[in-house]
Coordinates of C-alpha atoms in Angstrom, one line a residue:
M1 CA 8.6 -8.8 -25.8
G2 CA 8.4 -12.5 -24.9
K3 CA 7.7 -15.0 -27.6
V4 CA 6.0 -13.4 -30.7
T5 CA 2.8 -15.8 -31.1
G6 CA 3.1 -16.6 -27.2
F7 CA -0.3 -14.4 -26.5
L8 CA -2.1 -17.1 -28.8
E9 CA -0.8 -20.1 -27.8
F10 CA -0.4 -19.6 -23.8
A11 CA -3.6 -18.7 -21.6
R12 CA -2.7 -16.5 -18.4
V13 CA -2.1 -18.6 -15.4
D14 CA -2.3 -16.9 -12.1
E15 CA -0.9 -17.6 -8.8
T16 CA -2.6 -20.3 -6.6
Y17 CA -4.0 -19.6 -2.9
E18 CA -4.0 -22.0 -0.1
A19 CA -7.4 -23.2 0.5
V20 CA -9.6 -20.9 2.5
E21 CA -10.3 -22.9 5.5
A22 CA -6.3 -23.6 5.8
R23 CA -5.4 -20.3 5.6
R24 CA -7.9 -18.7 7.7
K25 CA -6.0 -20.4 10.7
H26 CA -2.9 -18.4 10.3
Y27 CA -1.2 -15.1 9.3
R28 CA 1.3 -16.1 7.2
E29 CA 1.4 -15.2 3.5
F30 CA -0.4 -18.2 1.5
I31 CA 0.4 -17.0 -2.0
P32 CA 3.3 -18.6 -3.3
R33 CA 5.2 -17.3 -6.4
L34 CA 5.1 -19.1 -9.9
T35 CA 7.6 -21.6 -10.5
N36 CA 10.6 -20.5 -12.9
E37 CA 9.1 -22.5 -15.8
Q38 CA 5.6 -21.1 -15.2
A39 CA 6.7 -17.4 -15.1
G40 CA 8.9 -18.3 -18.4
V41 CA 5.4 -19.1 -19.9
Q42 CA 3.5 -16.1 -18.7
G43 CA 6.5 -13.8 -19.6
A44 CA 6.2 -15.3 -23.4
R45 CA 2.5 -14.0 -23.5
C46 CA 4.1 -10.1 -23.7
M47 CA 3.2 -9.1 -26.9
D48 CA 5.0 -7.2 -29.7
C49 CA 2.8 -4.2 -29.1
G50 CA 4.6 -1.3 -30.4
I51 CA 3.8 1.1 -27.6
P52 CA 3.8 -0.5 -24.0
F53 CA 1.1 1.0 -22.3
C54 CA 1.7 -1.0 -19.4
M55 CA 5.0 0.9 -18.3
S56 CA 2.8 4.5 -18.4
G57 CA 0.2 2.5 -16.3
C58 CA 2.8 1.7 -13.7
P59 CA 3.4 4.6 -11.5
V60 CA 7.3 3.7 -11.2
N61 CA 7.6 3.2 -15.2
N62 CA 8.8 -0.2 -14.7
I63 CA 10.4 -1.6 -17.9
I64 CA 8.2 -4.3 -18.2
P65 CA 8.3 -6.0 -21.8
D66 CA 12.2 -6.1 -21.0
F67 CA 11.9 -8.1 -17.7
N68 CA 8.9 -10.3 -19.6
D69 CA 11.4 -11.2 -22.2
L70 CA 14.3 -11.9 -19.8
V71 CA 12.0 -14.4 -17.8
F72 CA 10.7 -15.9 -20.8
R73 CA 14.5 -16.7 -21.8
Q74 CA 15.2 -17.5 -18.0
D75 CA 17.6 -14.7 -17.5
W76 CA 16.6 -14.0 -14.1
K77 CA 19.6 -12.0 -13.1
S78 CA 19.1 -9.3 -15.5
A79 CA 15.8 -9.6 -15.3
I80 CA 16.0 -8.3 -11.2
E81 CA 18.6 -5.9 -12.3
T82 CA 16.2 -4.5 -14.8
L83 CA 13.3 -4.4 -12.6
H84 CA 15.5 -2.6 -9.4
S85 CA 16.4 0.0 -12.1
T86 CA 13.0 1.6 -11.7
N87 CA 11.8 0.4 -8.3
N88 CA 13.3 -0.2 -4.7
F89 CA 11.0 -2.6 -3.4
P90 CA 9.4 -5.0 -6.0
E91 CA 8.8 -7.3 -3.0
F92 CA 6.2 -4.9 -2.1
T93 CA 4.5 -4.2 -5.3
G94 CA 4.8 -7.6 -6.2
R95 CA 2.7 -8.5 -3.4
I96 CA 0.1 -5.6 -2.5
C97 CA 0.1 -3.6 -5.5
P98 CA -3.4 -3.7 -7.4
A99 CA -1.4 -3.6 -10.8
P100 CA -2.6 -0.9 -12.7
C101 CA 0.2 -2.2 -15.5
E102 CA -2.2 -5.2 -15.9
E103 CA -5.3 -2.9 -16.9
A104 CA -3.0 -1.1 -19.4
C105 CA -1.7 -4.3 -21.1
V106 CA -2.5 -4.1 -24.4
L107 CA -3.8 -7.7 -24.3
R108 CA -6.2 -6.4 -21.6
I109 CA -8.3 -5.2 -24.8
N110 CA -9.8 -8.2 -25.8
D111 CA -8.0 -11.1 -23.5
A112 CA -6.4 -11.7 -20.0
A113 CA -3.9 -9.4 -19.4
V114 CA -0.2 -10.6 -19.2
G115 CA 0.2 -11.6 -15.6
I116 CA 3.0 -9.0 -14.7
K117 CA 2.7 -8.5 -10.8
S118 CA 3.0 -12.4 -10.6
I119 CA 5.8 -12.1 -12.9
E120 CA 7.3 -9.3 -11.1
H121 CA 6.8 -11.5 -7.5
A122 CA 8.7 -14.3 -9.3
I123 CA 11.8 -12.1 -10.3
I124 CA 12.5 -10.7 -6.8
D125 CA 11.7 -13.5 -4.4
R126 CA 14.0 -15.5 -7.0
A127 CA 16.6 -12.7 -6.5
W128 CA 16.6 -13.0 -2.4
E129 CA 16.8 -16.9 -2.9
E130 CA 19.9 -16.4 -5.2
G131 CA 21.3 -13.9 -3.0
W132 CA 21.4 -11.4 -5.7
V133 CA 19.7 -8.6 -3.5
A134 CA 23.1 -7.0 -2.2
A135 CA 23.8 -3.5 -0.5
K136 CA 25.1 -0.9 -2.8
P137 CA 26.8 1.6 -0.8
A138 CA 28.0 5.1 -2.3
P139 CA 31.7 4.9 -3.2
H140 CA 32.1 8.4 -2.2
K141 CA 30.5 10.5 0.8
S142 CA 28.9 14.1 0.0
G143 CA 29.2 15.5 3.5
K144 CA 26.0 16.2 3.5
K145 CA 23.1 15.3 5.9
V146 CA 19.5 14.3 5.2
A147 CA 16.6 13.7 7.6
V148 CA 13.6 11.7 6.5
V149 CA 10.7 11.8 8.7
G150 CA 8.3 8.6 8.1
S151 CA 9.5 5.0 7.2
G152 CA 6.7 3.7 5.0
P153 CA 7.3 3.2 1.1
A154 CA 8.0 6.9 0.2
G155 CA 10.3 7.3 2.9
L156 CA 12.3 4.1 2.7
A157 CA 12.7 4.9 -1.1
C158 CA 13.9 8.2 -0.7
A159 CA 16.2 7.2 1.8
Q160 CA 17.9 4.5 0.0
Q161 CA 18.0 6.8 -3.1
L162 CA 20.1 9.5 -1.2
A163 CA 22.1 7.0 0.5
R164 CA 23.2 5.5 -2.6
A165 CA 24.1 9.3 -4.1
G166 CA 26.5 9.7 -1.0
H167 CA 24.5 11.4 1.5
A168 CA 24.3 10.7 5.0
V169 CA 20.5 9.8 5.7
V170 CA 18.8 9.7 9.2
L171 CA 15.3 7.9 9.0
F172 CA 12.9 8.8 11.9
E173 CA 9.9 6.7 12.5
K174 CA 7.3 7.3 15.6
N175 CA 6.7 3.9 16.0
D176 CA 8.8 1.1 17.4
R177 CA 9.7 -0.8 14.2
I178 CA 10.7 0.6 10.9
G179 CA 8.0 0.1 8.1
G180 CA 5.0 2.7 8.6
L181 CA 2.0 1.1 7.3
L182 CA 3.9 -1.4 5.5
R183 CA 4.5 -2.9 8.9
Y184 CA 1.3 -2.0 11.2
G185 CA -1.3 -1.5 8.5
I186 CA -1.2 -4.4 6.1
P187 CA -1.8 -7.5 7.6
D188 CA 1.0 -10.5 7.7
F189 CA -1.1 -12.4 5.6
K190 CA -0.5 -10.2 2.8
L191 CA 3.0 -9.2 3.6
E192 CA 5.2 -10.9 6.4
K193 CA 7.5 -8.7 8.0
R194 CA 10.6 -10.6 7.0
V195 CA 10.3 -9.1 3.8
I196 CA 10.6 -5.9 5.1
D197 CA 13.3 -6.7 7.7
R198 CA 15.5 -8.2 5.1
R199 CA 15.4 -5.2 2.8
L200 CA 16.1 -2.9 6.2
E201 CA 19.3 -4.8 6.2
Q202 CA 20.3 -4.0 3.0
M203 CA 19.8 -0.2 3.5
A204 CA 21.4 -0.2 7.1
A205 CA 24.5 -1.9 5.0
E206 CA 24.0 1.2 2.7
G207 CA 24.3 3.9 5.3
V208 CA 20.9 4.7 6.3
E209 CA 20.6 5.3 10.0
F210 CA 17.4 4.5 11.3
K211 CA 15.7 6.2 14.4
V212 CA 12.5 4.7 16.0
N213 CA 10.3 5.7 18.7
H214 CA 10.8 9.3 17.4
V215 CA 7.9 11.5 17.0
I216 CA 8.0 15.1 15.3
G217 CA 5.7 17.6 17.0
E218 CA 2.6 16.6 18.4
A219 CA 1.9 13.7 15.9
P220 CA -0.5 11.1 17.5
L221 CA 1.1 7.7 18.3
G222 CA 0.1 5.0 16.2
A223 CA -0.2 1.2 16.8
G224 CA -0.2 1.6 20.7
N225 CA 3.1 2.8 20.7
G226 CA 3.5 5.5 23.6
A227 CA 7.4 5.5 24.4
A228 CA 8.1 7.6 21.5
A229 CA 10.4 10.9 22.3
K230 CA 9.2 14.1 20.7
V231 CA 11.7 15.9 18.5
D232 CA 11.6 19.3 17.9
S233 CA 11.2 20.3 14.2
R234 CA 13.9 23.3 14.6
E235 CA 16.3 20.4 15.7
L236 CA 16.0 18.7 12.1
L237 CA 16.2 22.3 10.3
S238 CA 19.3 23.3 12.0
G239 CA 20.9 19.6 12.1
F240 CA 20.4 18.5 8.7
D241 CA 21.2 19.9 5.0
A242 CA 17.6 19.0 3.8
V243 CA 14.3 17.5 5.4
V244 CA 11.8 15.2 3.6
L245 CA 8.5 14.7 4.9
A246 CA 7.5 11.3 3.6
G247 CA 4.5 10.2 6.4
G248 CA 1.3 8.5 5.5
A249 CA -2.1 9.9 5.4
E250 CA -3.0 9.0 8.8
A251 CA -6.2 11.0 9.4
P252 CA -9.3 8.7 9.0
R253 CA -12.6 9.6 7.7
D254 CA -14.9 9.6 10.7
L255 CA -18.6 8.8 10.4
P256 CA -20.4 11.6 13.1
I257 CA -23.6 10.1 13.3
P258 CA -25.9 9.4 16.4
G259 CA -24.3 6.7 18.6
R260 CA -20.8 7.3 17.4
Q261 CA -19.6 7.8 20.9
L262 CA -20.5 4.2 22.0
Q263 CA -17.8 1.6 22.9
G264 CA -17.1 -0.9 20.0
I265 CA -16.9 1.6 17.3
E266 CA -13.2 1.7 16.1
F267 CA -11.1 3.0 13.5
A268 CA -9.8 0.4 11.0
M269 CA -6.2 1.3 11.8
D270 CA -6.7 1.3 15.5
F271 CA -7.4 -2.4 14.9
L272 CA -5.2 -3.8 12.4
P273 CA -2.2 -2.7 13.8
L274 CA -2.9 -4.5 16.9
Q275 CA -2.9 -7.9 15.1
N276 CA 0.3 -7.1 13.7
R277 CA 1.8 -6.7 17.0
R278 CA 0.8 -9.8 18.4
V279 CA 1.8 -11.7 15.5
A280 CA 5.4 -9.8 16.2
G281 CA 5.4 -11.4 19.3
D282 CA 4.8 -8.0 21.8
S283 CA 3.1 -8.4 24.9
G284 CA 0.8 -6.4 26.2
V285 CA -1.0 -5.5 23.2
P286 CA -4.7 -4.1 24.0
E287 CA -7.6 -6.7 23.7
L288 CA -9.3 -5.6 20.9
W289 CA -10.6 -8.9 18.9
A290 CA -13.4 -10.0 16.7
S291 CA -14.1 -13.1 17.9
G292 CA -17.5 -14.2 18.5
K293 CA -18.6 -11.0 17.3
H294 CA -21.1 -9.6 14.8
V295 CA -18.5 -7.5 12.9
V296 CA -19.7 -4.6 10.0
I297 CA -17.2 -3.0 8.3
I298 CA -17.7 0.3 6.7
G299 CA -16.3 1.1 3.4
G300 CA -15.5 -1.0 0.7
G301 CA -11.9 -0.4 -0.1
D302 CA -8.6 -2.3 0.6
T303 CA -8.6 -1.6 4.3
G304 CA -11.8 -2.9 4.6
S305 CA -10.9 -5.9 2.9
D306 CA -7.8 -6.0 5.2
C307 CA -10.5 -6.1 8.3
V308 CA -12.3 -8.7 6.7
G309 CA -9.4 -11.1 6.7
T310 CA -8.4 -10.3 10.2
S311 CA -11.9 -10.5 11.6
N312 CA -12.1 -13.9 10.0
R313 CA -9.0 -15.3 11.5
H314 CA -10.4 -13.9 14.8
G315 CA -13.4 -16.2 14.5
A316 CA -15.9 -13.8 14.3
A317 CA -19.6 -14.8 14.3
S318 CA -20.3 -13.0 11.0
V319 CA -18.5 -10.2 8.9
T320 CA -20.6 -8.0 6.9
Q321 CA -18.9 -4.9 4.6
F322 CA -20.9 -2.0 3.6
E323 CA -20.1 0.4 0.8
L324 CA -21.8 3.8 0.3
L325 CA -21.4 3.9 -3.6
P326 CA -23.2 1.4 -6.1
M327 CA -22.0 -2.0 -6.9
P328 CA -19.5 -1.7 -9.8
P329 CA -20.1 -3.5 -12.8
D330 CA -18.2 -7.3 -13.0
A331 CA -16.4 -6.8 -16.5
D332 CA -14.9 -9.3 -18.1
R333 CA -12.5 -6.5 -20.1
N334 CA -11.1 -3.2 -19.2
P335 CA -14.3 -0.7 -20.6
V336 CA -11.8 2.1 -20.5
W337 CA -8.7 0.8 -21.5
P338 CA -5.5 2.0 -20.7
Y339 CA -6.9 3.6 -18.0
W340 CA -7.9 2.2 -14.5
P341 CA -11.3 1.1 -14.3
V342 CA -14.4 1.3 -11.6
R343 CA -15.3 -2.5 -11.5
L344 CA -16.0 -5.2 -8.9
R345 CA -12.9 -6.4 -7.4
T346 CA -12.9 -9.2 -5.0
S347 CA -9.8 -9.8 -2.7
S348 CA -8.9 -13.0 -1.3
S349 CA -10.1 -11.9 1.8
H350 CA -13.5 -11.5 0.5
E351 CA -13.4 -15.1 -0.5
E352 CA -12.9 -15.9 3.2
G353 CA -16.3 -15.1 3.9
V354 CA -18.2 -11.9 4.2
Q355 CA -21.6 -10.5 3.0
R356 CA -20.9 -7.4 1.1
D357 CA -23.5 -4.8 0.2
W358 CA -23.5 -1.7 -1.7
S359 CA -25.6 1.6 -1.7
I360 CA -25.7 1.5 2.3
A361 CA -25.8 4.5 4.4
T362 CA -25.6 4.2 8.1
K363 CA -27.8 6.5 10.0
E364 CA -27.4 5.5 13.6
F365 CA -25.5 3.3 16.1
V366 CA -27.6 1.5 18.7
G367 CA -26.0 0.6 21.8
E368 CA -26.9 -0.9 25.1
N369 CA -25.2 -0.5 28.3
G370 CA -22.8 1.9 26.5
R371 CA -21.5 -0.6 24.0
V372 CA -22.8 -0.8 20.2
R373 CA -25.3 -3.6 19.7
A374 CA -26.7 -3.0 16.0
L375 CA -26.9 0.0 13.5
R376 CA -29.5 1.3 11.6
A377 CA -29.1 1.9 7.8
V378 CA -30.9 2.9 4.7
R379 CA -30.6 1.8 1.0
L380 CA -29.6 4.3 -1.5
E381 CA -30.4 5.2 -4.9
W382 CA -27.8 6.6 -7.4
K383 CA -28.6 8.9 -10.2
D384 CA -26.5 11.3 -12.3
G385 CA -24.0 10.8 -9.4
K386 CA -26.2 12.0 -6.6
M387 CA -27.7 9.8 -4.0
S388 CA -30.9 9.7 -2.4
E389 CA -32.4 7.4 0.3
V390 CA -35.1 4.5 -1.0
S391 CA -38.3 5.0 1.0
G392 CA -39.3 2.3 3.1
S393 CA -35.9 0.5 3.0
E394 CA -34.5 1.2 6.4
F395 CA -32.9 -1.6 8.1
R396 CA -31.5 -2.7 11.4
M397 CA -28.4 -4.9 11.4
P398 CA -26.7 -6.6 14.4
A399 CA -23.2 -5.3 15.1
D400 CA -21.0 -6.1 18.1
L401 CA -17.9 -4.4 16.7
V402 CA -18.0 -1.7 13.9
L403 CA -14.9 -1.0 11.9
L404 CA -14.5 2.3 10.2
A405 CA -12.6 1.9 6.9
M406 CA -14.0 4.9 5.0
G407 CA -10.1 6.1 4.0
F408 CA -8.2 8.9 5.1
V409 CA -8.6 12.7 4.7
S410 CA -5.1 14.0 4.9
P411 CA -1.6 13.5 6.7
V412 CA -1.8 14.5 10.4
Q413 CA -1.6 18.3 10.5
S414 CA 0.6 19.0 13.4
I415 CA 3.7 17.6 11.7
L416 CA 3.2 19.9 8.9
D417 CA 2.3 22.7 11.5
A418 CA 5.6 22.0 13.2
F419 CA 7.4 22.8 10.2
G420 CA 5.0 25.4 9.0
V421 CA 4.6 24.6 5.8
Q422 CA 2.2 25.6 3.4
K423 CA -1.0 23.1 2.6
D424 CA -3.1 22.4 -0.5
A425 CA -6.9 22.7 -0.2
R426 CA -7.0 19.0 1.3
G427 CA -4.5 19.4 3.9
N428 CA -1.5 18.0 2.3
A429 CA 2.0 19.4 2.2
K430 CA 1.9 21.7 -1.0
A431 CA 4.5 21.0 -3.6
T432 CA 5.0 20.3 -7.1
T433 CA 6.4 17.2 -9.0
D434 CA 7.9 18.7 -12.1
G435 CA 10.2 21.3 -12.9
A436 CA 12.7 23.5 -11.0
G437 CA 11.8 23.4 -7.3
C438 CA 9.7 19.9 -7.6
Y439 CA 8.8 18.4 -4.4
A440 CA 10.1 21.5 -2.5
T441 CA 7.9 23.1 0.2
S442 CA 7.2 26.5 1.1
V443 CA 9.7 26.2 3.7
P444 CA 13.5 26.4 2.7
K445 CA 15.2 22.9 2.5
V446 CA 11.9 21.0 3.6
F447 CA 10.8 18.5 1.1
A448 CA 7.3 16.4 1.0
A449 CA 6.7 13.1 -0.9
G450 CA 4.3 10.5 -0.9
D451 CA 0.8 10.4 0.8
M452 CA 2.1 13.6 3.0
R453 CA 2.1 15.5 -0.4
R454 CA -0.5 13.5 -2.9
G455 CA -3.0 12.3 0.1
Q456 CA -4.3 8.7 0.3
S457 CA -2.6 6.7 -2.4
L458 CA -1.0 3.3 -3.3
V459 CA 2.4 2.0 -2.2
V460 CA 4.0 2.2 -5.6
W461 CA 3.1 5.7 -6.0
A462 CA 4.9 6.5 -2.6
I463 CA 7.9 4.6 -4.2
R464 CA 7.5 6.8 -7.3
E465 CA 7.4 9.8 -5.3
G466 CA 9.9 8.9 -2.9
R467 CA 12.6 8.3 -5.8
Q468 CA 11.7 11.5 -7.4
C469 CA 12.1 13.5 -4.3
A470 CA 15.3 12.0 -3.6
R471 CA 16.5 13.4 -7.1
A472 CA 15.2 16.5 -6.1
V473 CA 16.9 16.6 -2.8
D474 CA 20.0 15.8 -4.5
E475 CA 19.9 18.2 -7.0
F476 CA 19.2 20.8 -4.7
L477 CA 22.4 19.9 -2.3
M478 CA 24.7 19.0 -5.3
G479 CA 23.5 21.4 -7.8
H480 CA 23.0 18.3 -10.3
S481 CA 22.3 14.7 -9.8
E482 CA 22.8 11.3 -11.7
L483 CA 20.0 9.7 -9.5
P484 CA 17.1 8.4 -11.9
R485 CA 13.9 10.0 -11.9

């Protein structure tokens, strides 16, 4: 805990944002970390609550009261050691995690939660500034080889843990840069890619080998990368002692309504990665822009929000975001504490300019000369969890670019089929997370973690599963493991 009476004396102070008009003109991060003094005051707000529900609310079970107290006492080096003991990549979660830990904070019952995410952000950024984040190569090698397929947060966490256990780890990525959706799915204004690159340097020093432009089976290429060499799954099975499938849930949910074939209707993940490639300095990036267009984004989640921010930076004429579900309540308190509540969430991208609308069903895309020019939609009424169309509510919305951001249904099936692993009812790799044989698939020595196993989820859940899968693989290879779970 921090200061005994801190939560009574100090108000929550959130991180400041660069002004909207200024940040819409660039693709850099615009949320600086708290100062050392500000973070110390926020750490002081941590209560002597007895049972730290924040830790159970956090998927990686960060030891939150301890690092809050350490920051309050300005012992930053101990704070990063505590944070790193449960989380390989706090620079990712401190920037893009929705912070379920804060919804579980005891103070959240009747007051503003402790600013856990901002404290985490401050700790890791201070650690990088001070040079405290160093490589930790294994003192002894096991002689075992592990292939990790997919370099998103699950694959990175699994690879780093296995390398630190002494195994020779090769990380395979189908695109031309490591990072998965961290690299090509999340805009630079939320996560600058230098943040990924400096962590990759640490992992390389620990012995992780990165192989980009390698695609397993018939998995489609992302981010416009057509240079990947195909790798037969049998090569991995014969050349490695264990294989971990840690790719993302990249099969998008489609909207098969009349007019879907028109040009100008794109999946969000065919739109967002292109801008990331431009920011990275790539040439020959396909010309898909929102500039001067009436943009309609279908889907109200984080991916849709990222499309809002990117479209505004392109200079869209207008940006509208539709959500099928009803508008959630804008509650000051968590009505289902300590669980994750359904409530209205307004992102920094929303604040930059968008017309949001809820309970909307799109019925048809209307085109002209083969391109979308509008969409026809209707308002919905929700009752007892069921929706019905409101009579006479149909309307037409101008749309030169429609971005489908309705979530992802499963991993790409071809990679699972290449290994022949058993799937669950949703098309994910079937594997348990507890007990003997956890994270193991139906195929001997093949494991699965992250979205490949659980379906579309959060970065913090991917890190958790990558870490736990690494321990399961280590136990499989060595008969025991000293890696944390």
